[in-house]
């Protein structure tokens, strides 16, 4: 099941930095929002529609408690991930193991070449035998904050494509600067030094038939058909909720992925949403001595990785009226390359493909993972 969320007006998602009128002069944010932000908004919308927050806090409604839990207990309601879509397809983060080059028609992402270099253990700071190299000698742009259509990324799971088209957020979003002035509650006059600016966002599209909207894939959820609106983001902006029972995020048959990984013996673990991993850039199941991931009893050696800078995960705890503890997460688009021994590809795909591979808050949609195949290339001199 999936939910399509359409903003009624402009919207903003605040980052973790504090803002105090009179001290700070600007309010900044980011997009897309953290999965936990959307999870909390949907949870609150359901509670508001079917009960009240006092009953939720007391845990006396068995049905509400089953799905939404309580301030101390997590319910069965869980997400796979949060993305956005337009009338072409769902938009996903560009994997970071790509070289992005500018072409006449826009940006193109070329897969980095996975190369075996035994001599690199003597001079590499991480003592790894495998490296990722660019394929062309051209000025390259950062893959961070790059986005691709789902159909293109799906094709890379079983086949190494020459290139895929990359887009930036301005294809779907426009920025609207707004200014504010704090006023005295008694005199209703503007306070000196209380001028500030805020950058709001709005979806835009030349495709009138289907304007862009956020899409939320649900792992386990109650009926949301009677939840028509939720409050989401800064200033509690209203969003329209539409429920759909059809489609899943990935249309590639798992058997095709298993076959492709078995043929190459190497898998790409791609994060489609941020993951909170207890060992920094590696999950809690990673053994630093052997450099292996233990996935449900089977070990997979990490060959190399393309991991971005950590992002901050926080938020506001409504029940306790205080900020939630801040955590660092591996960003969406990060990739781990794994050696897959004969006969273990199916185990890997069954346990990680379309799973939420996060040591914390997996039920909120963190750590959504795709598994694809990869090959070792000969390094070419550029």
Short mmCIF file of C-alpha atoms in Angstrom, two decimals:
data_model
loop_
_atom_site.label_atom_id
_atom_site.label_comp_id
_atom_site.label_asym_id
_atom_site.label_seq_id
_atom_site.Cartn_x
_atom_site.Cartn_y
_atom_site.Cartn_z
CA UNK A 1 0.00 0.00 0.00
CA UNK A 2 1.13 3.55 -0.63
CA UNK A 3 -0.01 7.01 0.35
CA UNK A 4 0.34 10.03 -1.93
CA UNK A 5 0.76 13.30 -0.01
CA UNK A 6 -0.10 16.53 -1.81
CA UNK A 7 0.69 19.93 -0.25
CA UNK A 8 -2.13 22.45 -0.12
CA UNK A 9 0.31 25.38 -0.10
CA UNK A 10 4.01 26.03 0.23
CA UNK A 11 5.97 23.91 2.70
CA UNK A 12 9.23 23.80 4.60
CA UNK A 13 11.12 21.17 6.56
CA UNK A 14 13.40 22.70 9.15
CA UNK A 15 16.88 21.35 9.71
CA UNK A 16 18.39 20.65 13.12
CA UNK A 17 19.76 24.18 13.60
CA UNK A 18 18.07 26.36 16.20
CA UNK A 19 16.25 29.55 15.28
CA UNK A 20 15.53 32.49 17.56
CA UNK A 21 13.97 35.68 16.24
CA UNK A 22 16.21 38.63 16.93
CA UNK A 23 19.32 36.44 17.05
CA UNK A 24 19.11 34.49 13.81
CA UNK A 25 18.10 36.26 10.62
CA UNK A 26 17.25 33.31 8.40
CA UNK A 27 15.50 29.96 8.62
CA UNK A 28 16.81 27.13 6.47
CA UNK A 29 15.55 23.66 5.72
CA UNK A 30 15.97 20.66 3.44
CA UNK A 31 14.10 18.29 1.16
CA UNK A 32 13.09 15.50 1.14
CA UNK A 33 12.13 15.30 4.81
CA UNK A 34 13.51 12.58 7.05
CA UNK A 35 11.33 9.44 7.00
CA UNK A 36 10.62 9.86 10.71
CA UNK A 37 9.03 13.26 10.08
CA UNK A 38 6.47 11.75 7.72
CA UNK A 39 5.98 8.73 9.99
CA UNK A 40 5.15 11.02 12.93
CA UNK A 41 2.75 13.12 10.86
CA UNK A 42 0.86 10.08 9.59
CA UNK A 43 0.73 8.59 13.06
CA UNK A 44 -0.67 11.83 14.50
CA UNK A 45 -3.18 12.15 11.66
CA UNK A 46 -4.50 8.65 12.29
CA UNK A 47 -4.76 9.21 16.06
CA UNK A 48 -6.60 12.50 15.53
CA UNK A 49 -9.08 10.89 13.12
CA UNK A 50 -9.83 7.74 15.14
CA UNK A 51 -9.36 8.81 18.75
CA UNK A 52 -7.55 11.51 20.72
CA UNK A 53 -4.07 12.00 22.08
CA UNK A 54 -5.10 11.52 25.71
CA UNK A 55 -6.39 8.04 24.91
CA UNK A 56 -3.22 7.36 22.93
CA UNK A 57 -1.08 8.41 25.90
CA UNK A 58 -3.06 6.19 28.28
CA UNK A 59 -3.04 3.21 25.91
CA UNK A 60 -6.64 2.26 26.72
CA UNK A 61 -7.82 1.81 23.12
CA UNK A 62 -6.60 -1.68 22.11
CA UNK A 63 -6.97 -1.12 18.35
CA UNK A 64 -5.19 2.24 18.48
CA UNK A 65 -2.47 0.80 20.68
CA UNK A 66 -1.98 -2.15 18.32
CA UNK A 67 -1.28 0.08 15.32
CA UNK A 68 0.15 3.28 16.80
CA UNK A 69 1.50 2.05 20.12
CA UNK A 70 1.89 4.53 22.95
CA UNK A 71 4.48 7.15 23.96
CA UNK A 72 6.61 4.25 25.27
CA UNK A 73 5.70 1.38 22.93
CA UNK A 74 6.03 1.15 19.15
CA UNK A 75 2.92 -0.10 17.36
CA UNK A 76 2.65 -2.26 14.24
CA UNK A 77 2.42 0.76 11.91
CA UNK A 78 5.63 0.92 9.86
CA UNK A 79 6.97 2.50 6.66
CA UNK A 80 9.22 1.30 3.88
CA UNK A 81 10.30 4.72 2.68
CA UNK A 82 9.29 8.23 1.63
CA UNK A 83 10.05 9.69 -1.82
CA UNK A 84 8.31 11.87 -4.36
CA UNK A 85 6.81 11.30 -7.81
CA UNK A 86 5.61 13.11 -10.91
CA UNK A 87 3.58 11.98 -13.90
CA UNK A 88 6.60 10.06 -15.25
CA UNK A 89 7.71 7.92 -12.30
CA UNK A 90 8.86 7.80 -8.70
CA UNK A 91 12.03 9.81 -7.99
CA UNK A 92 14.85 8.08 -6.06
CA UNK A 93 18.26 9.24 -4.82
CA UNK A 94 21.20 8.77 -7.16
CA UNK A 95 23.63 6.13 -5.83
CA UNK A 96 26.90 7.72 -4.79
CA UNK A 97 29.02 5.20 -6.73
CA UNK A 98 28.53 7.25 -9.89
CA UNK A 99 30.56 9.79 -11.84
CA UNK A 100 28.28 12.67 -12.84
CA UNK A 101 29.28 14.52 -15.99
CA UNK A 102 27.59 17.41 -17.78
CA UNK A 103 26.29 16.75 -21.28
CA UNK A 104 24.40 18.95 -23.75
CA UNK A 105 21.10 17.40 -22.68
CA UNK A 106 21.79 17.63 -18.96
CA UNK A 107 23.74 15.58 -16.43
CA UNK A 108 24.54 11.91 -16.92
CA UNK A 109 25.66 9.39 -14.28
CA UNK A 110 28.30 6.84 -15.27
CA UNK A 111 28.84 3.90 -12.89
CA UNK A 112 32.24 4.00 -11.22
CA UNK A 113 34.51 1.09 -12.16
CA UNK A 114 35.10 -1.42 -9.36
CA UNK A 115 38.79 -2.29 -9.71
CA UNK A 116 40.95 -4.86 -7.96
CA UNK A 117 44.36 -3.51 -6.95
CA UNK A 118 46.38 -5.82 -4.74
CA UNK A 119 49.20 -3.26 -4.59
CA UNK A 120 46.85 -0.69 -3.01
CA UNK A 121 47.06 -2.47 0.35
CA UNK A 122 50.58 -1.15 0.63
CA UNK A 123 49.72 2.52 0.16
CA UNK A 124 45.98 2.86 0.74
CA UNK A 125 44.94 4.31 4.09
CA UNK A 126 42.13 1.79 4.46
CA UNK A 127 44.14 -1.26 3.31
CA UNK A 128 41.44 -2.24 0.82
CA UNK A 129 42.22 -4.17 -2.35
CA UNK A 130 39.25 -2.74 -4.25
CA UNK A 131 38.76 0.83 -5.44
CA UNK A 132 36.13 2.78 -7.38
CA UNK A 133 37.38 4.88 -10.31
CA UNK A 134 35.78 7.24 -12.78
CA UNK A 135 35.44 5.96 -16.32
CA UNK A 136 35.99 9.18 -18.26
CA UNK A 137 38.45 12.03 -17.93
CA UNK A 138 35.96 14.88 -17.64
CA UNK A 139 35.02 17.50 -15.10
CA UNK A 140 32.65 15.76 -12.72
CA UNK A 141 29.83 17.06 -10.56
CA UNK A 142 28.92 15.77 -7.13
CA UNK A 143 26.44 12.86 -7.08
CA UNK A 144 25.10 14.15 -3.74
CA UNK A 145 21.61 15.62 -4.07
CA UNK A 146 21.27 13.98 -7.46
CA UNK A 147 18.07 12.12 -8.32
CA UNK A 148 17.01 9.53 -10.88
CA UNK A 149 13.77 7.99 -12.01
CA UNK A 150 12.93 4.60 -10.54
CA UNK A 151 12.78 2.89 -13.96
CA UNK A 152 16.39 3.86 -14.67
CA UNK A 153 17.72 2.77 -11.28
CA UNK A 154 15.86 -0.55 -11.54
CA UNK A 155 17.76 -1.41 -14.71
CA UNK A 156 21.09 -1.07 -12.89
CA UNK A 157 20.14 -3.87 -10.47
CA UNK A 158 20.71 -6.60 -13.05
CA UNK A 159 22.64 -4.86 -15.83
CA UNK A 160 25.50 -2.35 -15.85
CA UNK A 161 24.21 0.55 -17.94
CA UNK A 162 26.48 2.97 -19.76
CA UNK A 163 24.74 5.99 -18.21
CA UNK A 164 21.49 7.22 -16.71
CA UNK A 165 19.99 10.72 -16.61
CA UNK A 166 20.46 12.74 -13.41
CA UNK A 167 18.22 15.53 -12.20
CA UNK A 168 18.42 18.12 -9.46
CA UNK A 169 15.61 19.24 -7.17
CA UNK A 170 14.84 22.35 -9.21
CA UNK A 171 13.17 20.05 -11.77
CA UNK A 172 10.33 19.57 -9.26
CA UNK A 173 10.70 22.34 -6.68
CA UNK A 174 10.67 26.11 -6.74
CA UNK A 175 11.88 28.26 -3.86
CA UNK A 176 9.81 31.13 -2.49
CA UNK A 177 11.64 33.43 -0.09
CA UNK A 178 9.38 34.87 2.61
CA UNK A 179 10.13 37.48 5.23
CA UNK A 180 8.72 37.88 8.72
CA UNK A 181 8.70 40.48 11.46
CA UNK A 182 8.04 39.64 15.09
CA UNK A 183 5.41 41.86 16.75
CA UNK A 184 4.85 42.89 20.32
CA UNK A 185 1.82 41.05 21.71
CA UNK A 186 0.53 44.17 23.52
CA UNK A 187 1.26 47.07 21.17
CA UNK A 188 1.04 44.93 18.01
CA UNK A 189 3.99 46.92 16.68
CA UNK A 190 7.05 45.41 15.05
CA UNK A 191 9.90 44.65 17.41
CA UNK A 192 13.22 46.19 16.55
CA UNK A 193 15.74 43.69 15.22
CA UNK A 194 13.15 40.97 14.75
CA UNK A 195 13.25 40.81 10.95
CA UNK A 196 13.98 37.37 9.50
CA UNK A 197 13.70 35.46 6.23
CA UNK A 198 12.48 31.94 5.48
CA UNK A 199 12.81 29.93 2.27
CA UNK A 200 9.61 28.01 1.47
CA UNK A 201 9.21 25.34 -1.18
CA UNK A 202 6.50 24.56 -3.69
CA UNK A 203 6.13 21.72 -6.20
CA UNK A 204 5.99 22.85 -9.79
CA UNK A 205 5.60 20.96 -13.03
CA UNK A 206 4.90 21.54 -16.69
CA UNK A 207 2.86 18.33 -16.61
CA UNK A 208 -0.58 19.54 -15.62
CA UNK A 209 -2.12 16.07 -15.50
CA UNK A 210 -0.13 14.92 -12.47
CA UNK A 211 1.70 17.55 -10.39
CA UNK A 212 4.59 16.26 -8.25
CA UNK A 213 3.71 14.89 -4.82
CA UNK A 214 5.36 12.95 -2.03
CA UNK A 215 4.73 9.21 -1.98
CA UNK A 216 4.96 7.04 1.12
CA UNK A 217 5.28 3.26 0.82
CA UNK A 218 3.84 1.40 3.80
CA UNK A 219 5.13 -1.88 5.19
CA UNK A 220 2.31 -2.53 7.66
CA UNK A 221 -0.54 -0.12 8.24
CA UNK A 222 -4.24 0.21 9.04
CA UNK A 223 -6.80 1.67 6.66
CA UNK A 224 -5.93 5.31 5.97
CA UNK A 225 -8.83 5.98 3.59
CA UNK A 226 -10.66 8.19 6.10
CA UNK A 227 -7.56 10.27 6.96
CA UNK A 228 -7.99 13.12 4.48
CA UNK A 229 -5.39 15.59 5.80
CA UNK A 230 -2.27 15.61 7.92
CA UNK A 231 -0.11 18.44 9.28
CA UNK A 232 3.42 18.06 8.00
CA UNK A 233 6.59 20.11 8.24
CA UNK A 234 7.26 23.61 9.56
CA UNK A 235 4.30 25.82 10.41
CA UNK A 236 2.09 22.68 10.45
CA UNK A 237 1.15 23.00 6.80
CA UNK A 238 -1.80 20.84 5.62
CA UNK A 239 -1.22 18.00 3.16
CA UNK A 240 -3.92 15.98 1.37
CA UNK A 241 -3.67 12.20 1.89
CA UNK A 242 -4.65 9.77 -0.88
CA UNK A 243 -4.51 6.00 -0.32
CA UNK A 244 -3.66 3.48 -3.06
CA UNK A 245 -3.62 -0.28 -2.69
CA UNK A 246 -1.63 -1.00 -5.84
CA UNK A 247 2.05 -1.24 -6.69
CA UNK A 248 5.26 -1.71 -4.78
CA UNK A 249 8.42 0.33 -5.12
CA UNK A 250 10.50 -2.22 -7.05
CA UNK A 251 9.14 -4.07 -10.09
CA UNK A 252 12.25 -6.19 -10.75
CA UNK A 253 11.55 -9.84 -9.81
CA UNK A 254 13.80 -10.90 -6.89
CA UNK A 255 14.72 -14.02 -8.85
CA UNK A 256 16.29 -11.89 -11.59
CA UNK A 257 18.41 -10.07 -9.01
CA UNK A 258 19.50 -13.37 -7.45
CA UNK A 259 20.55 -14.71 -10.85
CA UNK A 260 22.51 -11.55 -11.71
CA UNK A 261 24.36 -11.55 -8.35
CA UNK A 262 25.13 -15.26 -8.66
CA UNK A 263 26.65 -14.68 -12.09
CA UNK A 264 29.01 -11.92 -10.92
CA UNK A 265 29.62 -12.92 -7.28
CA UNK A 266 29.44 -9.26 -6.24
CA UNK A 267 26.44 -7.31 -4.92
CA UNK A 268 25.69 -3.61 -4.52
CA UNK A 269 23.80 -2.70 -1.36
CA UNK A 270 22.08 0.61 -2.16
CA UNK A 271 20.45 2.76 0.52
CA UNK A 272 17.35 4.54 -0.76
CA UNK A 273 16.74 6.27 2.58
CA UNK A 274 19.11 7.31 5.39
CA UNK A 275 20.19 4.51 7.73
CA UNK A 276 21.20 4.80 11.36
CA UNK A 277 24.14 2.40 11.66
CA UNK A 278 25.68 1.82 15.08
CA UNK A 279 29.23 1.59 13.70
CA UNK A 280 29.25 4.87 11.82
CA UNK A 281 29.52 4.12 8.12
CA UNK A 282 28.89 0.42 8.76
CA UNK A 283 25.89 -1.39 10.33
CA UNK A 284 25.97 -3.13 13.68
CA UNK A 285 26.32 -6.56 12.02
CA UNK A 286 29.73 -5.54 10.61
CA UNK A 287 32.84 -7.22 12.06
CA UNK A 288 35.81 -4.82 11.81
CA UNK A 289 38.30 -7.67 12.21
CA UNK A 290 37.10 -9.62 9.17
CA UNK A 291 35.43 -6.69 7.35
CA UNK A 292 32.30 -8.79 6.91
CA UNK A 293 28.59 -8.26 7.38
CA UNK A 294 26.76 -11.03 9.18
CA UNK A 295 23.33 -11.18 7.55
CA UNK A 296 21.10 -13.68 9.37
CA UNK A 297 23.98 -16.07 9.96
CA UNK A 298 25.73 -15.72 6.58
CA UNK A 299 28.86 -13.57 6.16
CA UNK A 300 29.52 -11.22 3.23
CA UNK A 301 32.86 -9.46 2.81
CA UNK A 302 32.75 -5.71 2.23
CA UNK A 303 34.94 -4.96 -0.79
CA UNK A 304 34.58 -1.17 -0.80
CA UNK A 305 31.98 1.54 -0.27
CA UNK A 306 30.70 4.87 -1.52
CA UNK A 307 29.30 6.60 1.57
CA UNK A 308 28.33 10.26 1.86
CA UNK A 309 28.62 12.64 4.77
CA UNK A 310 26.36 11.78 7.72
CA UNK A 311 23.04 13.55 8.13
CA UNK A 312 21.45 14.52 11.43
CA UNK A 313 18.24 12.80 12.52
CA UNK A 314 16.24 14.49 15.26
CA UNK A 315 12.80 15.97 15.63
CA UNK A 316 10.36 17.02 18.30
CA UNK A 317 8.87 14.60 20.84
CA UNK A 318 5.20 15.69 21.04
CA UNK A 319 4.35 13.42 23.98
CA UNK A 320 7.22 14.67 26.15
CA UNK A 321 7.39 18.19 24.71
CA UNK A 322 11.11 18.15 24.15
CA UNK A 323 13.58 17.52 21.33
CA UNK A 324 14.33 13.93 20.45
CA UNK A 325 17.94 12.74 20.89
CA UNK A 326 19.96 13.56 17.80
CA UNK A 327 21.51 10.74 15.82
CA UNK A 328 23.83 10.59 12.82
CA UNK A 329 22.68 8.61 9.79
CA UNK A 330 24.39 7.36 6.65
CA UNK A 331 22.79 9.37 3.81
CA UNK A 332 20.52 7.99 1.12
CA UNK A 333 22.44 6.94 -1.98
CA UNK A 334 25.28 5.30 -0.03
CA UNK A 335 26.49 1.99 -1.49
CA UNK A 336 28.36 -1.02 -0.09
CA UNK A 337 29.97 -3.58 -2.39
CA UNK A 338 29.81 -7.14 -1.06
CA UNK A 339 31.47 -10.36 -2.14
CA UNK A 340 28.77 -13.02 -2.46
CA UNK A 341 29.92 -16.62 -2.22
CA UNK A 342 28.29 -19.29 -4.38
CA UNK A 343 24.88 -20.30 -3.13
CA UNK A 344 24.36 -17.26 -0.85
CA UNK A 345 22.88 -14.72 -3.29
CA UNK A 346 19.29 -15.77 -2.63
CA UNK A 347 19.85 -15.45 1.13
CA UNK A 348 21.17 -11.91 0.68
CA UNK A 349 18.31 -10.81 -1.56
CA UNK A 350 15.62 -12.38 0.64
CA UNK A 351 16.99 -10.67 3.75
CA UNK A 352 17.97 -7.23 2.45
CA UNK A 353 16.25 -6.35 -0.83
CA UNK A 354 13.34 -4.00 0.00
CA UNK A 355 14.16 -4.39 3.71
CA UNK A 356 14.79 -1.55 6.14
CA UNK A 357 18.44 -2.16 6.99
CA UNK A 358 18.89 0.23 9.92
CA UNK A 359 20.02 -0.46 13.48
CA UNK A 360 17.49 2.05 14.81
CA UNK A 361 14.11 3.42 13.71
CA UNK A 362 13.76 0.96 10.83
CA UNK A 363 9.98 1.03 11.33
CA UNK A 364 9.98 4.76 10.51
CA UNK A 365 11.36 4.08 7.02
CA UNK A 366 15.09 4.41 7.61
CA UNK A 367 17.53 2.19 5.75
CA UNK A 368 15.36 1.05 2.83
CA UNK A 369 17.70 -1.11 0.75
CA UNK A 370 17.92 -2.40 -2.80
CA UNK A 371 20.30 -5.17 -3.83
CA UNK A 372 21.85 -5.23 -7.29
CA UNK A 373 24.73 -6.91 -9.07
CA UNK A 374 28.18 -5.51 -9.83
CA UNK A 375 31.29 -6.58 -11.74
CA UNK A 376 35.03 -6.04 -11.41
CA UNK A 377 36.54 -3.94 -14.20
CA UNK A 378 40.06 -3.51 -15.49
CA UNK A 379 41.38 -0.09 -14.61
CA UNK A 380 41.84 2.04 -17.69
CA UNK A 381 44.43 4.79 -17.88
CA UNK A 382 42.66 8.09 -18.65
#
